[in-house]
Short mmCIF file of C-alpha atoms in Angstrom, two decimals:
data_model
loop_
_atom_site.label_atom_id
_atom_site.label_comp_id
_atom_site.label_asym_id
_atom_site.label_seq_id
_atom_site.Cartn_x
_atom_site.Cartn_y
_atom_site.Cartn_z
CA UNK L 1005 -40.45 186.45 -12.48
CA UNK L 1006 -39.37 189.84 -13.92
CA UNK L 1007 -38.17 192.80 -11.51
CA UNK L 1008 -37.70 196.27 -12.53
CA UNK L 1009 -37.53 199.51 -10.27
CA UNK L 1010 -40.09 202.58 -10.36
CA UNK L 1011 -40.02 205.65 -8.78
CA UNK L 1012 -43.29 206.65 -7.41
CA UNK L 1013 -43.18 210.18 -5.80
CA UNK L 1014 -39.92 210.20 -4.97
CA UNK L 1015 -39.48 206.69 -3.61
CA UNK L 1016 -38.09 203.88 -5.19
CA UNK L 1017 -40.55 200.52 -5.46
CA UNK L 1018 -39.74 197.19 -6.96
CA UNK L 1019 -42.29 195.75 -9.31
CA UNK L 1020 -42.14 192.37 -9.49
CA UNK L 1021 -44.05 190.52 -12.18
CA UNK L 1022 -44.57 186.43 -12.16
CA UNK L 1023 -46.21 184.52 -14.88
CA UNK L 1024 -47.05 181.11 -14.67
CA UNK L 1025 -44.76 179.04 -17.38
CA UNK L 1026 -45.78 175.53 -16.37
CA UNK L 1027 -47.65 175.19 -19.55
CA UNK L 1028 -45.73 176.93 -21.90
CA UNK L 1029 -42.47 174.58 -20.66
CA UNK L 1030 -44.48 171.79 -20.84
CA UNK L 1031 -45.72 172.27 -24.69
CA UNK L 1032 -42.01 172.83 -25.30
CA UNK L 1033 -41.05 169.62 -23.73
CA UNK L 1034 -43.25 167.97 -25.69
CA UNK L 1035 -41.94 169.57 -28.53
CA UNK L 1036 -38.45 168.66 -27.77
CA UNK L 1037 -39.60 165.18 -27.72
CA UNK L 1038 -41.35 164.84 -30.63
CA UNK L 1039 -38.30 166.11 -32.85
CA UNK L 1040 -36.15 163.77 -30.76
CA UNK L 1041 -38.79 160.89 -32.00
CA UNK L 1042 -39.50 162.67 -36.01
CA UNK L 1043 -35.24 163.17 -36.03
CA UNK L 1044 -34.72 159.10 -34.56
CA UNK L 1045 -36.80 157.42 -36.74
CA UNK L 1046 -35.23 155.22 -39.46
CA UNK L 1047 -38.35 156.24 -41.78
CA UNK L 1048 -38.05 159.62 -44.12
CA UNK L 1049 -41.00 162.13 -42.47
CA UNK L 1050 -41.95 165.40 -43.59
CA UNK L 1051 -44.57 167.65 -42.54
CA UNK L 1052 -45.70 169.98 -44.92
CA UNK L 1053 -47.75 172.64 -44.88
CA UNK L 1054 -50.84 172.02 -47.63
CA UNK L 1055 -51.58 175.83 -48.57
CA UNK L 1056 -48.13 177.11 -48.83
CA UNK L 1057 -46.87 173.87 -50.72
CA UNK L 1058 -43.85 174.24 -49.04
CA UNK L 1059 -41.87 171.62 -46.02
CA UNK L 1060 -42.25 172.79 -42.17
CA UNK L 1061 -39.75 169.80 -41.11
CA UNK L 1062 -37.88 167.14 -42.49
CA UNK L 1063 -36.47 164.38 -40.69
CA UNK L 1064 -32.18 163.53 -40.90
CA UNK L 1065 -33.65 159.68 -42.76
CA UNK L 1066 -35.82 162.98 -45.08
CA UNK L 1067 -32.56 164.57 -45.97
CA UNK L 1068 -30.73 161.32 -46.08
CA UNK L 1069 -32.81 159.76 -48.81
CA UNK L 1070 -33.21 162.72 -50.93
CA UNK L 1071 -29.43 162.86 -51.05
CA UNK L 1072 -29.34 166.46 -49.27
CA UNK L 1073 -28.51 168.46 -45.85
CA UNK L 1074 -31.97 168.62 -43.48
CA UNK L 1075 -31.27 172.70 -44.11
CA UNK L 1076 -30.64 172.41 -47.86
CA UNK L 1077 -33.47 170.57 -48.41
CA UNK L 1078 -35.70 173.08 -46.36
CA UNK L 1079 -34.17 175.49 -48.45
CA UNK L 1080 -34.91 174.04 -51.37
CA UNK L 1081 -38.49 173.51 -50.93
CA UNK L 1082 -40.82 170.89 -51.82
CA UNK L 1083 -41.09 172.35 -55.37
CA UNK L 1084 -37.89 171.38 -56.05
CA UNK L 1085 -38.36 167.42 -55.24
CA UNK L 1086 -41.95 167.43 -56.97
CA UNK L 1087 -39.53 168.89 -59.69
CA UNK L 1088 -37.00 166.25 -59.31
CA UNK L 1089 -39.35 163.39 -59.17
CA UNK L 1090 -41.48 164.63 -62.49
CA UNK L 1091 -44.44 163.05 -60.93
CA UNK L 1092 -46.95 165.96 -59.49
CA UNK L 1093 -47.75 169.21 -60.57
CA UNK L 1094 -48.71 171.70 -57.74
CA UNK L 1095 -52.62 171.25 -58.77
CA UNK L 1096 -52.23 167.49 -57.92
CA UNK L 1097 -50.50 167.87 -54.83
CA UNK L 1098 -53.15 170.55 -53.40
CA UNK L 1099 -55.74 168.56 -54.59
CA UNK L 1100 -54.28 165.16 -52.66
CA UNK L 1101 -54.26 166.86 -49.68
CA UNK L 1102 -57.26 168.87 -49.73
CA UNK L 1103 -58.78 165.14 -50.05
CA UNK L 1104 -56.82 164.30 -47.07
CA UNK L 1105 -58.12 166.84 -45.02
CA UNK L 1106 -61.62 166.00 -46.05
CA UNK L 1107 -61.17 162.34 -44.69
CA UNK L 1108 -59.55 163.11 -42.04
CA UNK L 1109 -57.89 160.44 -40.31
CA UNK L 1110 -57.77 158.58 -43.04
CA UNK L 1111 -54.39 157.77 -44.16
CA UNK L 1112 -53.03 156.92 -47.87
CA UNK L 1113 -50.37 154.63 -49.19
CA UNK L 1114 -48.80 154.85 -52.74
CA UNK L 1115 -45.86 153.69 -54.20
CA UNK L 1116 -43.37 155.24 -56.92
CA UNK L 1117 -40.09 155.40 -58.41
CA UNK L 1118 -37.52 157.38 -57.51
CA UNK L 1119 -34.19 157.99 -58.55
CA UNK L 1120 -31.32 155.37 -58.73
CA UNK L 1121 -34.19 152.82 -59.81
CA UNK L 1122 -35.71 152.39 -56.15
CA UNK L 1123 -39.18 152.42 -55.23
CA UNK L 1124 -40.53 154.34 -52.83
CA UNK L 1125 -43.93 153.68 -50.39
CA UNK L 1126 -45.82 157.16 -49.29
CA UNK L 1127 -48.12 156.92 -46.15
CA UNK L 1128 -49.40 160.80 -46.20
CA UNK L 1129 -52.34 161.54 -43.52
CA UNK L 1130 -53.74 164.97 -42.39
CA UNK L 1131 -53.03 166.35 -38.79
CA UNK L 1132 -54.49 169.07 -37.08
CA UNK L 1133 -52.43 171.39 -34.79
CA UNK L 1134 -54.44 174.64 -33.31
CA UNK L 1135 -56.01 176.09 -35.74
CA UNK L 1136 -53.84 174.71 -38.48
CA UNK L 1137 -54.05 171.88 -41.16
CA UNK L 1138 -50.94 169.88 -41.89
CA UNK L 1139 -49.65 166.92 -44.03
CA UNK L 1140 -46.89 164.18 -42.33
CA UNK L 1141 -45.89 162.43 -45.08
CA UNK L 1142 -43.89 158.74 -44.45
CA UNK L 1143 -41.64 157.54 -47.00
CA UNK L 1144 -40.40 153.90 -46.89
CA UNK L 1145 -37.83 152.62 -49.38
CA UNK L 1146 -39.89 149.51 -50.36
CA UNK L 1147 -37.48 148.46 -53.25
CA UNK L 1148 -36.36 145.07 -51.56
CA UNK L 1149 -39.34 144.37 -50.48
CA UNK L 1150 -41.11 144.90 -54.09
CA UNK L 1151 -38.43 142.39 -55.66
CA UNK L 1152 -39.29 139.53 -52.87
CA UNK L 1153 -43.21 140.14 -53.75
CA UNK L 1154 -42.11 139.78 -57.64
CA UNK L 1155 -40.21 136.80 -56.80
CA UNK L 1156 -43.43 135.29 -54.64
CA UNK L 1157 -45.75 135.75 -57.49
CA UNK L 1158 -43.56 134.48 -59.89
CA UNK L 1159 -43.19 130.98 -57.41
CA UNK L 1160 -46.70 131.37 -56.94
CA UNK L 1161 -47.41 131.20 -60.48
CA UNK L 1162 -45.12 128.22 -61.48
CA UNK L 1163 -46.81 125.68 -58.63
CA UNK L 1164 -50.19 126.17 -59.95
CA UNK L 1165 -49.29 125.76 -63.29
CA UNK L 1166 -46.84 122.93 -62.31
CA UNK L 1167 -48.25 119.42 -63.47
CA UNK L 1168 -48.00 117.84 -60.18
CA UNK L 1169 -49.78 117.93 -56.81
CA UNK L 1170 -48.22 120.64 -54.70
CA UNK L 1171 -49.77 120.94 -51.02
CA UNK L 1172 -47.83 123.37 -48.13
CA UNK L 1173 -49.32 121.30 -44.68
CA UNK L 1174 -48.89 123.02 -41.38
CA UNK L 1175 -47.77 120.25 -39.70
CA UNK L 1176 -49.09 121.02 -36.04
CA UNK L 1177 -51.86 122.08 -37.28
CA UNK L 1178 -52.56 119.30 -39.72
CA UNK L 1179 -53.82 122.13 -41.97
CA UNK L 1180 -53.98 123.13 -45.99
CA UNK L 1181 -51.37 126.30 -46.04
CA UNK L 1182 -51.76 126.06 -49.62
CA UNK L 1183 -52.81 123.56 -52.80
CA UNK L 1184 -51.59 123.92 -56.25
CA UNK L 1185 -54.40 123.21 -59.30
CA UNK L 1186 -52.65 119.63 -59.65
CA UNK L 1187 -53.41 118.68 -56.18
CA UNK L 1188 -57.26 119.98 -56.71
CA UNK L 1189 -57.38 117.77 -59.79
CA UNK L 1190 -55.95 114.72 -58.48
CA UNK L 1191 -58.64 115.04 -55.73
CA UNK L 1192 -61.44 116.02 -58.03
CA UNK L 1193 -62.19 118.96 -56.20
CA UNK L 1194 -61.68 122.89 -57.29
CA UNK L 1195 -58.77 124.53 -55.65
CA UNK L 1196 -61.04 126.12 -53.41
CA UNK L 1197 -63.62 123.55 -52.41
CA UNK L 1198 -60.07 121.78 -51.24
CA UNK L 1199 -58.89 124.53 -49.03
CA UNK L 1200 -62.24 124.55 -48.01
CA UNK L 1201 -62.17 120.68 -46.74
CA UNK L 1202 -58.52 120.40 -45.71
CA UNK L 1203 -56.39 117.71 -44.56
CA UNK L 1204 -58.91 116.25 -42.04
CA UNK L 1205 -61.85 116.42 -44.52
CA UNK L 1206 -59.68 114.55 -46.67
CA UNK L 1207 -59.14 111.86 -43.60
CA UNK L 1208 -62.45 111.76 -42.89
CA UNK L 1209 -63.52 110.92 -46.87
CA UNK L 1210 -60.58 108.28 -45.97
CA UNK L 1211 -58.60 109.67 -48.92
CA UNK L 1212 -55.66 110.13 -47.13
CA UNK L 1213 -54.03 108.51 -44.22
CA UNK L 1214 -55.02 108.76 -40.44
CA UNK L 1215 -53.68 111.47 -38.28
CA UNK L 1216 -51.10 109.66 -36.60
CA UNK L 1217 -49.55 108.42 -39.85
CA UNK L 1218 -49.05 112.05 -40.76
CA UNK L 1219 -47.66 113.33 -37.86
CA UNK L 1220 -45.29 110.68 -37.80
CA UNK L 1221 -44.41 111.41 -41.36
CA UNK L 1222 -43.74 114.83 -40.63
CA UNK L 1223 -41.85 114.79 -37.29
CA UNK L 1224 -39.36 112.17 -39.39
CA UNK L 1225 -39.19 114.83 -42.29
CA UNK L 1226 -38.44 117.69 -39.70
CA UNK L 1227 -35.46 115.23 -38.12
CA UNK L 1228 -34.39 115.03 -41.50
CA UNK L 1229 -34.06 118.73 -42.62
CA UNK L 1230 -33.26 119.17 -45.02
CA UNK L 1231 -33.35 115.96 -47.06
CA UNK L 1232 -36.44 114.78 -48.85
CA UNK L 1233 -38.06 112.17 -48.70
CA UNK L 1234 -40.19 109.89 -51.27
CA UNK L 1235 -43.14 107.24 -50.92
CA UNK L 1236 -45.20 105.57 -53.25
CA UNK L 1237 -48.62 104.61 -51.99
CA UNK L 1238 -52.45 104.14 -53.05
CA UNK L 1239 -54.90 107.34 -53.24
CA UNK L 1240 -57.87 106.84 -52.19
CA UNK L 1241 -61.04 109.32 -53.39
CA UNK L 1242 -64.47 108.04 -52.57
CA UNK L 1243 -66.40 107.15 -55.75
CA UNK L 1244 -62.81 107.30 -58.25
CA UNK L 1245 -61.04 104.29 -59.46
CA UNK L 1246 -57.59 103.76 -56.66
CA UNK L 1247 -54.37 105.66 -57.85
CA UNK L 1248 -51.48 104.52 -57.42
#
């Protein structure tokens, strides 16, 4: 409500003005909440704006990573980390998110290095707010994560070329996790045409034994963790010599 005084012919009147807020205060609550959410979250966001080139709002995990203050880094612009980072020229950038825009909702994901030998993940989608395009950009330092993937593939790789028969059962399950090629050969089968039959098609050939001997098998190797345990016994494959 806003008063003020007039005179009118002499006399003194009070004008008194109201305007509906309700809306307006509610926007701005909203507002408040969603920097309270952008400035909480342990992910770097930025939103930038796609035809300036230039950062609307950066996140404290945003200013954290890139080794700045939130208002240095505002000041500094998103020129200056494009700069820093040697990866985009400003023809690239506007041309990513012009694509973004034009697929709207899709999101992206992309990975690159960044300084101190990390590696960085980049989820970028477009948003629209009003009559406005903008960018939100979510960086994720993936650099841990990158080394266990390395360190999968390079297991990965040494089972299937290992000489033996390698086989990861789900014991409740009674299921194939995984087979190694030296497990597909013993049986005669390709890798996949294994996966394909799993442990009960391999009971039902009568390859292997019956489902009761297995679980019992594996509930005593579970009591035992983590010890191994070794057998010797016959293998069985319809139509191939016995194995021993």
């Amino acid at each position: 409500v806003m008063l003020r005084a007039e005179m009118v012919e002499g006399q003194c009147l009070i004008v008194s003005v109201s305007r509906d807020t309700t809306h307006a205060r509610a926007r701005e609550q909203r507002l408040q909440m969603l920097d309270a959410v952008l400035n909480d979250s342990p992910d770097s966001m930025v939103v930038i704006d796609p035809q300036a080139l230039e950062f609307l709002e950066i996140n404290n995990a945003a200013a954290s990573l890139h080794g700045h203050s939130r208002e240095d880094l505002l000041r500094r612009g998103l020129d200056s980390q494009r700069e820093e980072l040697g990866l985009w020229s400003r023809e690239d950038l506007r041309g990513r998110y012009r694509s973004l825009i034009d697929n709207y909702p899709l999101t992206t994901s992309e990975r690159f290095p960044w300084p101190g030998g990390r590696t960085i993940e980049s989820r970028r989608r477009a948003v629209r707010l009003e009559d406005q395009w903008l960018i939100v950009s979510v960086l994720r330092d993936v650099t841990d994560r990158r080394a266990a993937e390395r360190k999968i593939q390079q297991l990965y790789a040494a089972v299937n070329q290992a000489p033996d028969a390698i086989m990861i059962v789900d014991p409740v399950r009674l299921a194939f996790i995984d087979v190694n090629e030296g497990c597909a050969r013993m049986f005669g089968l390709s890798r996949p045409a294994l996966l394909r039959l799993g442990l009960r098609g391999l009971q039902g050939m009568g390859a292997i034994d019956p489902e009761h001997v297995l679980r019992e098998r594996y509930e005593a190797l579970i009591a035992r963790h983590p010890q191994a345990q070794t057998e010797t016994g016959e293998l069985r494959v319809p139509g191939r010599p016995v194995a021993m």
